Amino acid sequence: MARTTDTLVSMLQAQPVVPVIVVDDAGSAVPLARALVAGGLKAIEITLRTPPALDAIRAIAAEVPEAIVGAGTILNARQYREAEAAGSKFIVSPGMTQELLDASSKSDVPLLPGAATASEVMALVEEGYTMLKFFPAEQAGGAGYLKALSSPLAGVRFCPTGGVSAANAPDYLALPNVVCVGGSWVAPKNLVASGDWDAITGLSSEAATLGTGTISV
């Protein structure tokens, strides 16, 4: 587990913001990924909330080699296997189940499991996970809650996602237990729909300059 955790952290710590993308049209996936990478955001999470998501992951993995494409909203072992087969380099779940734990143990693709409470964090630490998704971040207590966890759970690092924006991202990134944040603001649906890739590159460039907290693995 330490090996896959190290791999995951090395992917995510290189940028302060991981774009969380809902793909409505697989045809937009490649130019969108290129726009994000051009702005400095190479690790990209494609959520499995829409039918084209797996096709989008396949296309990005095949045509944008400089991108590190991951799959989000993974809820079961079948989705884990499908995302891995499509070319995902990391897997993200909003929570954790025994089925996902088992799927992760059989895969070389690292898992970023979700947790929203201290008890959930402790349960995942017992399973060997020390890099977690804090979700839904704002609704679960925000930066203040994560700050409160930083002392009693000092060995755990987080990627807060859910309600994170350009306005509040710096509050999270200033925390010593935050590696990066996940957010959708770098690729608004209206810009994706209109194909304004230059604007998305601009938003990505701005996000890539946001400061990070202290990272210790």
PDB file of C-alpha atoms in Angstrom:
ATOM      1  CA  MET A   1       0.000   0.000   0.000  1.00  0.00           C
ATOM      2  CA  ALA A   2       2.891   2.368   0.756  1.00  0.00           C
ATOM      3  CA  ARG A   3       4.148   1.924  -2.791  1.00  0.00           C
ATOM      4  CA  THR A   4       0.839   2.893  -4.381  1.00  0.00           C
ATOM      5  CA  THR A   5       0.390   5.760  -1.923  1.00  0.00           C
ATOM      6  CA  ASP A   6       3.798   7.134  -2.861  1.00  0.00           C
ATOM      7  CA  THR A   7       2.874   6.850  -6.534  1.00  0.00           C
ATOM      8  CA  LEU A   8      -0.379   8.698  -5.953  1.00  0.00           C
ATOM      9  CA  VAL A   9       1.244  11.519  -3.996  1.00  0.00           C
ATOM     10  CA  SER A  10       3.935  11.940  -6.649  1.00  0.00           C
ATOM     11  CA  MET A  11       1.182  12.398  -9.244  1.00  0.00           C
ATOM     12  CA  LEU A  12      -0.855  14.881  -7.246  1.00  0.00           C
ATOM     13  CA  GLN A  13       1.722  16.957  -5.404  1.00  0.00           C
ATOM     14  CA  ALA A  14       3.084  18.382  -8.662  1.00  0.00           C
ATOM     15  CA  GLN A  15       0.085  20.707  -8.987  1.00  0.00           C
ATOM     16  CA  PRO A  16      -2.094  22.519  -6.442  1.00  0.00           C
ATOM     17  CA  VAL A  17      -5.370  21.859  -8.280  1.00  0.00           C
ATOM     18  CA  VAL A  18      -6.661  18.650  -9.867  1.00  0.00           C
ATOM     19  CA  PRO A  19      -9.389  19.433 -12.414  1.00  0.00           C
ATOM     20  CA  VAL A  20     -12.550  17.418 -11.733  1.00  0.00           C
ATOM     21  CA  ILE A  21     -14.289  17.023 -15.070  1.00  0.00           C
ATOM     22  CA  VAL A  22     -17.764  15.818 -16.031  1.00  0.00           C
ATOM     23  CA  VAL A  23     -17.625  14.911 -19.734  1.00  0.00           C
ATOM     24  CA  ASP A  24     -20.814  15.277 -21.765  1.00  0.00           C
ATOM     25  CA  ASP A  25     -19.142  14.760 -25.144  1.00  0.00           C
ATOM     26  CA  ALA A  26     -16.178  12.430 -25.568  1.00  0.00           C
ATOM     27  CA  GLY A  27     -15.126  14.456 -28.599  1.00  0.00           C
ATOM     28  CA  SER A  28     -14.163  17.344 -26.328  1.00  0.00           C
ATOM     29  CA  ALA A  29     -11.946  15.229 -24.082  1.00  0.00           C
ATOM     30  CA  VAL A  30      -8.684  15.482 -26.001  1.00  0.00           C
ATOM     31  CA  PRO A  31      -8.701  19.257 -26.682  1.00  0.00           C
ATOM     32  CA  LEU A  32      -9.854  19.840 -23.101  1.00  0.00           C
ATOM     33  CA  ALA A  33      -7.021  17.739 -21.703  1.00  0.00           C
ATOM     34  CA  ARG A  34      -4.514  19.533 -23.932  1.00  0.00           C
ATOM     35  CA  ALA A  35      -5.802  22.891 -22.714  1.00  0.00           C
ATOM     36  CA  LEU A  36      -5.468  21.862 -19.068  1.00  0.00           C
ATOM     37  CA  VAL A  37      -1.974  20.440 -19.592  1.00  0.00           C
ATOM     38  CA  ALA A  38      -0.923  23.623 -21.411  1.00  0.00           C
ATOM     39  CA  GLY A  39      -1.947  25.557 -18.321  1.00  0.00           C
ATOM     40  CA  GLY A  40       0.153  23.357 -16.068  1.00  0.00           C
ATOM     41  CA  LEU A  41      -2.446  20.897 -14.773  1.00  0.00           C
ATOM     42  CA  LYS A  42      -1.385  17.447 -15.982  1.00  0.00           C
ATOM     43  CA  ALA A  43      -3.299  15.266 -13.509  1.00  0.00           C
ATOM     44  CA  ILE A  44      -6.964  15.297 -14.560  1.00  0.00           C
ATOM     45  CA  GLU A  45      -9.889  13.476 -12.964  1.00  0.00           C
ATOM     46  CA  ILE A  46     -12.676  12.392 -15.328  1.00  0.00           C
ATOM     47  CA  THR A  47     -15.743  11.466 -13.285  1.00  0.00           C
ATOM     48  CA  LEU A  48     -17.776   8.415 -14.229  1.00  0.00           C
ATOM     49  CA  ARG A  49     -21.036  10.342 -13.983  1.00  0.00           C
ATOM     50  CA  THR A  50     -21.842  10.334 -17.698  1.00  0.00           C
ATOM     51  CA  PRO A  51     -21.908   7.627 -20.403  1.00  0.00           C
ATOM     52  CA  PRO A  52     -18.964   9.108 -22.401  1.00  0.00           C
ATOM     53  CA  ALA A  53     -16.602   9.110 -19.412  1.00  0.00           C
ATOM     54  CA  LEU A  54     -14.739   5.886 -20.191  1.00  0.00           C
ATOM     55  CA  ASP A  55     -14.386   6.839 -23.852  1.00  0.00           C
ATOM     56  CA  ALA A  56     -12.988  10.193 -22.741  1.00  0.00           C
ATOM     57  CA  ILE A  57     -10.428   8.479 -20.519  1.00  0.00           C
ATOM     58  CA  ARG A  58      -9.404   6.164 -23.374  1.00  0.00           C
ATOM     59  CA  ALA A  59      -8.982   9.078 -25.752  1.00  0.00           C
ATOM     60  CA  ILE A  60      -6.913  11.151 -23.336  1.00  0.00           C
ATOM     61  CA  ALA A  61      -4.715   8.183 -22.395  1.00  0.00           C
ATOM     62  CA  ALA A  62      -4.082   7.443 -26.081  1.00  0.00           C
ATOM     63  CA  GLU A  63      -3.721  10.939 -27.518  1.00  0.00           C
ATOM     64  CA  VAL A  64      -2.439  13.166 -24.688  1.00  0.00           C
ATOM     65  CA  PRO A  65       0.529  11.237 -23.274  1.00  0.00           C
ATOM     66  CA  GLU A  66       1.681  14.180 -21.199  1.00  0.00           C
ATOM     67  CA  ALA A  67      -1.577  14.074 -19.238  1.00  0.00           C
ATOM     68  CA  ILE A  68      -2.083  11.906 -16.149  1.00  0.00           C
ATOM     69  CA  VAL A  69      -5.699  10.902 -16.516  1.00  0.00           C
ATOM     70  CA  GLY A  70      -7.629   9.461 -13.600  1.00  0.00           C
ATOM     71  CA  ALA A  71     -11.167   8.251 -13.033  1.00  0.00           C
ATOM     72  CA  GLY A  72     -13.456   9.670 -10.379  1.00  0.00           C
ATOM     73  CA  THR A  73     -16.784   8.735  -8.809  1.00  0.00           C
ATOM     74  CA  ILE A  74     -15.738   5.075  -8.749  1.00  0.00           C
ATOM     75  CA  LEU A  75     -18.321   3.236  -6.662  1.00  0.00           C
ATOM     76  CA  ASN A  76     -17.614  -0.489  -7.151  1.00  0.00           C
ATOM     77  CA  ALA A  77     -15.102  -3.055  -8.352  1.00  0.00           C
ATOM     78  CA  ARG A  78     -16.561  -3.261 -11.857  1.00  0.00           C
ATOM     79  CA  GLN A  79     -16.055   0.470 -12.405  1.00  0.00           C
ATOM     80  CA  TYR A  80     -12.545   0.174 -10.950  1.00  0.00           C
ATOM     81  CA  ARG A  81     -11.645  -2.511 -13.487  1.00  0.00           C
ATOM     82  CA  GLU A  82     -13.248  -0.622 -16.375  1.00  0.00           C
ATOM     83  CA  ALA A  83     -11.441   2.601 -15.494  1.00  0.00           C
ATOM     84  CA  GLU A  84      -8.122   0.789 -15.209  1.00  0.00           C
ATOM     85  CA  ALA A  85      -8.662  -0.914 -18.570  1.00  0.00           C
ATOM     86  CA  ALA A  86      -9.495   2.445 -20.154  1.00  0.00           C
ATOM     87  CA  GLY A  87      -6.088   3.811 -19.151  1.00  0.00           C
ATOM     88  CA  SER A  88      -6.687   5.530 -15.808  1.00  0.00           C
ATOM     89  CA  LYS A  89      -3.507   6.225 -13.867  1.00  0.00           C
ATOM     90  CA  PHE A  90      -5.323   6.823 -10.594  1.00  0.00           C
ATOM     91  CA  ILE A  91      -8.776   6.075  -9.178  1.00  0.00           C
ATOM     92  CA  VAL A  92     -10.893   8.370  -6.997  1.00  0.00           C
ATOM     93  CA  SER A  93     -13.901   7.391  -4.901  1.00  0.00           C
ATOM     94  CA  PRO A  94     -16.242   9.612  -2.853  1.00  0.00           C
ATOM     95  CA  GLY A  95     -16.068   7.083  -0.017  1.00  0.00           C
ATOM     96  CA  MET A  96     -14.934   3.560   0.726  1.00  0.00           C
ATOM     97  CA  THR A  97     -16.407   0.062   0.800  1.00  0.00           C
ATOM     98  CA  GLN A  98     -14.892  -3.361   1.341  1.00  0.00           C
ATOM     99  CA  GLU A  99     -15.486  -4.097  -2.345  1.00  0.00           C
ATOM    100  CA  LEU A 100     -13.343  -1.116  -3.340  1.00  0.00           C
ATOM    101  CA  LEU A 101     -10.669  -2.049  -0.820  1.00  0.00           C
ATOM    102  CA  ASP A 102     -10.481  -5.504  -2.371  1.00  0.00           C
ATOM    103  CA  ALA A 103     -10.357  -4.080  -5.907  1.00  0.00           C
ATOM    104  CA  SER A 104      -7.572  -1.716  -4.936  1.00  0.00           C
ATOM    105  CA  SER A 105      -5.531  -4.509  -3.362  1.00  0.00           C
ATOM    106  CA  LYS A 106      -5.585  -6.370  -6.688  1.00  0.00           C
ATOM    107  CA  SER A 107      -4.550  -3.380  -8.807  1.00  0.00           C
ATOM    108  CA  ASP A 108      -1.378  -1.406  -9.430  1.00  0.00           C
ATOM    109  CA  VAL A 109      -3.475   1.704 -10.112  1.00  0.00           C
ATOM    110  CA  PRO A 110      -3.542   3.721  -6.877  1.00  0.00           C
ATOM    111  CA  LEU A 111      -6.779   4.620  -5.162  1.00  0.00           C
ATOM    112  CA  LEU A 112      -7.679   7.957  -3.579  1.00  0.00           C
ATOM    113  CA  PRO A 113     -10.522   6.981  -1.234  1.00  0.00           C
ATOM    114  CA  GLY A 114     -12.949   9.498   0.208  1.00  0.00           C
ATOM    115  CA  ALA A 115     -13.531  10.284   3.880  1.00  0.00           C
ATOM    116  CA  ALA A 116     -15.607  12.935   5.638  1.00  0.00           C
ATOM    117  CA  THR A 117     -15.181  12.153   9.350  1.00  0.00           C
ATOM    118  CA  ALA A 118     -12.343  11.398  11.747  1.00  0.00           C
ATOM    119  CA  SER A 119     -13.658   7.857  12.191  1.00  0.00           C
ATOM    120  CA  GLU A 120     -13.653   7.253   8.430  1.00  0.00           C
ATOM    121  CA  VAL A 121     -10.117   8.587   8.208  1.00  0.00           C
ATOM    122  CA  MET A 122      -8.985   6.310  11.046  1.00  0.00           C
ATOM    123  CA  ALA A 123     -10.613   3.279   9.406  1.00  0.00           C
ATOM    124  CA  LEU A 124      -8.782   3.972   6.156  1.00  0.00           C
ATOM    125  CA  VAL A 125      -5.483   4.488   7.976  1.00  0.00           C
ATOM    126  CA  GLU A 126      -5.955   1.024   9.479  1.00  0.00           C
ATOM    127  CA  GLU A 127      -6.198  -0.286   5.907  1.00  0.00           C
ATOM    128  CA  GLY A 128      -2.929   1.432   4.983  1.00  0.00           C
ATOM    129  CA  TYR A 129      -4.255   4.562   3.258  1.00  0.00           C
ATOM    130  CA  THR A 130      -2.604   7.849   4.234  1.00  0.00           C
ATOM    131  CA  MET A 131      -3.556   9.946   1.188  1.00  0.00           C
ATOM    132  CA  LEU A 132      -7.308  10.599   1.137  1.00  0.00           C
ATOM    133  CA  LYS A 133      -9.969  12.620  -0.603  1.00  0.00           C
ATOM    134  CA  PHE A 134     -11.836  14.875   1.836  1.00  0.00           C
ATOM    135  CA  PHE A 135     -15.362  14.932   0.434  1.00  0.00           C
ATOM    136  CA  PRO A 136     -17.634  16.824   0.341  1.00  0.00           C
ATOM    137  CA  ALA A 137     -15.131  19.341   1.635  1.00  0.00           C
ATOM    138  CA  GLU A 138     -17.178  22.482   2.210  1.00  0.00           C
ATOM    139  CA  GLN A 139     -20.271  20.654   3.396  1.00  0.00           C
ATOM    140  CA  ALA A 140     -18.227  18.458   5.765  1.00  0.00           C
ATOM    141  CA  GLY A 141     -16.621  21.350   7.622  1.00  0.00           C
ATOM    142  CA  GLY A 142     -14.238  23.011   5.208  1.00  0.00           C
ATOM    143  CA  ALA A 143     -10.686  24.122   5.840  1.00  0.00           C
ATOM    144  CA  GLY A 144     -11.357  24.625   9.549  1.00  0.00           C
ATOM    145  CA  TYR A 145     -12.289  20.983   9.971  1.00  0.00           C
ATOM    146  CA  LEU A 146      -9.194  19.766   8.146  1.00  0.00           C
ATOM    147  CA  LYS A 147      -7.030  22.053  10.246  1.00  0.00           C
ATOM    148  CA  ALA A 148      -8.496  20.454  13.369  1.00  0.00           C
ATOM    149  CA  LEU A 149      -7.533  17.001  12.047  1.00  0.00           C
ATOM    150  CA  SER A 150      -3.942  17.977  11.288  1.00  0.00           C
ATOM    151  CA  SER A 151      -2.630  17.352  14.823  1.00  0.00           C
ATOM    152  CA  PRO A 152      -4.432  14.180  15.944  1.00  0.00           C
ATOM    153  CA  LEU A 153      -4.109  12.620  12.474  1.00  0.00           C
ATOM    154  CA  ALA A 154      -0.770  14.140  11.543  1.00  0.00           C
ATOM    155  CA  GLY A 155       0.300  11.339   9.214  1.00  0.00           C
ATOM    156  CA  VAL A 156      -2.638  11.720   6.839  1.00  0.00           C
ATOM    157  CA  ARG A 157      -2.716  13.957   3.761  1.00  0.00           C
ATOM    158  CA  PHE A 158      -5.786  15.120   1.868  1.00  0.00           C
ATOM    159  CA  CYS A 159      -7.133  16.314  -1.455  1.00  0.00           C
ATOM    160  CA  PRO A 160     -10.267  18.301  -0.514  1.00  0.00           C
ATOM    161  CA  THR A 161     -12.991  18.208  -3.166  1.00  0.00           C
ATOM    162  CA  GLY A 162     -16.576  19.425  -3.168  1.00  0.00           C
ATOM    163  CA  GLY A 163     -17.407  23.104  -3.049  1.00  0.00           C
ATOM    164  CA  VAL A 164     -13.760  24.079  -3.555  1.00  0.00           C
ATOM    165  CA  SER A 165     -13.334  27.169  -5.731  1.00  0.00           C
ATOM    166  CA  ALA A 166     -10.711  29.673  -6.756  1.00  0.00           C
ATOM    167  CA  ALA A 167     -11.841  31.808  -3.823  1.00  0.00           C
ATOM    168  CA  ASN A 168     -11.443  29.246  -1.031  1.00  0.00           C
ATOM    169  CA  ALA A 169      -8.743  26.975  -2.491  1.00  0.00           C
ATOM    170  CA  PRO A 170      -5.928  29.024  -0.883  1.00  0.00           C
ATOM    171  CA  ASP A 171      -7.463  28.376   2.566  1.00  0.00           C
ATOM    172  CA  TYR A 172      -7.117  24.636   2.013  1.00  0.00           C
ATOM    173  CA  LEU A 173      -3.720  24.803   0.332  1.00  0.00           C
ATOM    174  CA  ALA A 174      -2.274  26.704   3.280  1.00  0.00           C
ATOM    175  CA  LEU A 175      -2.883  23.699   5.557  1.00  0.00           C
ATOM    176  CA  PRO A 176       0.026  21.350   6.333  1.00  0.00           C
ATOM    177  CA  ASN A 177      -2.104  18.238   5.682  1.00  0.00           C
ATOM    178  CA  VAL A 178      -3.344  19.259   2.217  1.00  0.00           C
ATOM    179  CA  VAL A 179      -1.422  18.125  -0.867  1.00  0.00           C
ATOM    180  CA  CYS A 180      -3.788  19.583  -3.464  1.00  0.00           C
ATOM    181  CA  VAL A 181      -7.451  20.366  -4.024  1.00  0.00           C
ATOM    182  CA  GLY A 182      -9.929  19.091  -6.587  1.00  0.00           C
ATOM    183  CA  GLY A 183     -12.154  21.514  -8.440  1.00  0.00           C
ATOM    184  CA  SER A 184     -14.240  22.017 -11.542  1.00  0.00           C
ATOM    185  CA  TRP A 185     -13.858  25.785 -11.894  1.00  0.00           C
ATOM    186  CA  VAL A 186     -10.851  25.455 -14.212  1.00  0.00           C
ATOM    187  CA  ALA A 187     -13.055  23.967 -16.945  1.00  0.00           C
ATOM    188  CA  PRO A 188     -16.542  25.515 -16.752  1.00  0.00           C
ATOM    189  CA  LYS A 189     -19.194  23.744 -18.791  1.00  0.00           C
ATOM    190  CA  ASN A 190     -19.916  26.829 -20.881  1.00  0.00           C
ATOM    191  CA  LEU A 191     -16.282  27.127 -21.985  1.00  0.00           C
ATOM    192  CA  VAL A 192     -16.079  23.423 -22.764  1.00  0.00           C
ATOM    193  CA  ALA A 193     -19.325  23.570 -24.754  1.00  0.00           C
ATOM    194  CA  SER A 194     -18.079  26.542 -26.769  1.00  0.00           C
ATOM    195  CA  GLY A 195     -14.623  25.027 -27.280  1.00  0.00           C
ATOM    196  CA  ASP A 196     -12.860  28.012 -25.741  1.00  0.00           C
ATOM    197  CA  TRP A 197      -9.692  26.098 -24.973  1.00  0.00           C
ATOM    198  CA  ASP A 198      -7.562  29.231 -24.637  1.00  0.00           C
ATOM    199  CA  ALA A 199      -9.792  30.461 -21.816  1.00  0.00           C
ATOM    200  CA  ILE A 200      -9.507  27.102 -20.068  1.00  0.00           C
ATOM    201  CA  THR A 201      -5.729  27.209 -20.430  1.00  0.00           C
ATOM    202  CA  GLY A 202      -5.816  30.652 -18.833  1.00  0.00           C
ATOM    203  CA  LEU A 203      -7.870  29.423 -15.879  1.00  0.00           C
ATOM    204  CA  SER A 204      -5.554  26.440 -15.525  1.00  0.00           C
ATOM    205  CA  SER A 205      -2.500  28.680 -15.514  1.00  0.00           C
ATOM    206  CA  GLU A 206      -4.017  30.759 -12.726  1.00  0.00           C
ATOM    207  CA  ALA A 207      -4.863  27.633 -10.731  1.00  0.00           C
ATOM    208  CA  ALA A 208      -1.373  26.240 -11.191  1.00  0.00           C
ATOM    209  CA  THR A 209       0.094  29.254  -9.392  1.00  0.00           C
ATOM    210  CA  LEU A 210      -1.916  28.751  -6.206  1.00  0.00           C
ATOM    211  CA  GLY A 211       0.330  27.992  -3.244  1.00  0.00           C
ATOM    212  CA  THR A 212       0.494  24.578  -1.611  1.00  0.00           C
ATOM    213  CA  GLY A 213       0.863  23.503   1.972  1.00  0.00           C
ATOM    214  CA  THR A 214       3.744  21.564   3.430  1.00  0.00           C
ATOM    215  CA  ILE A 215       3.913  18.076   1.966  1.00  0.00           C
ATOM    216  CA  SER A 216       5.388  15.210   3.905  1.00  0.00           C
ATOM    217  CA  VAL A 217       5.086  11.624   2.782  1.00  0.00           C
TER     218      VAL A 217
END
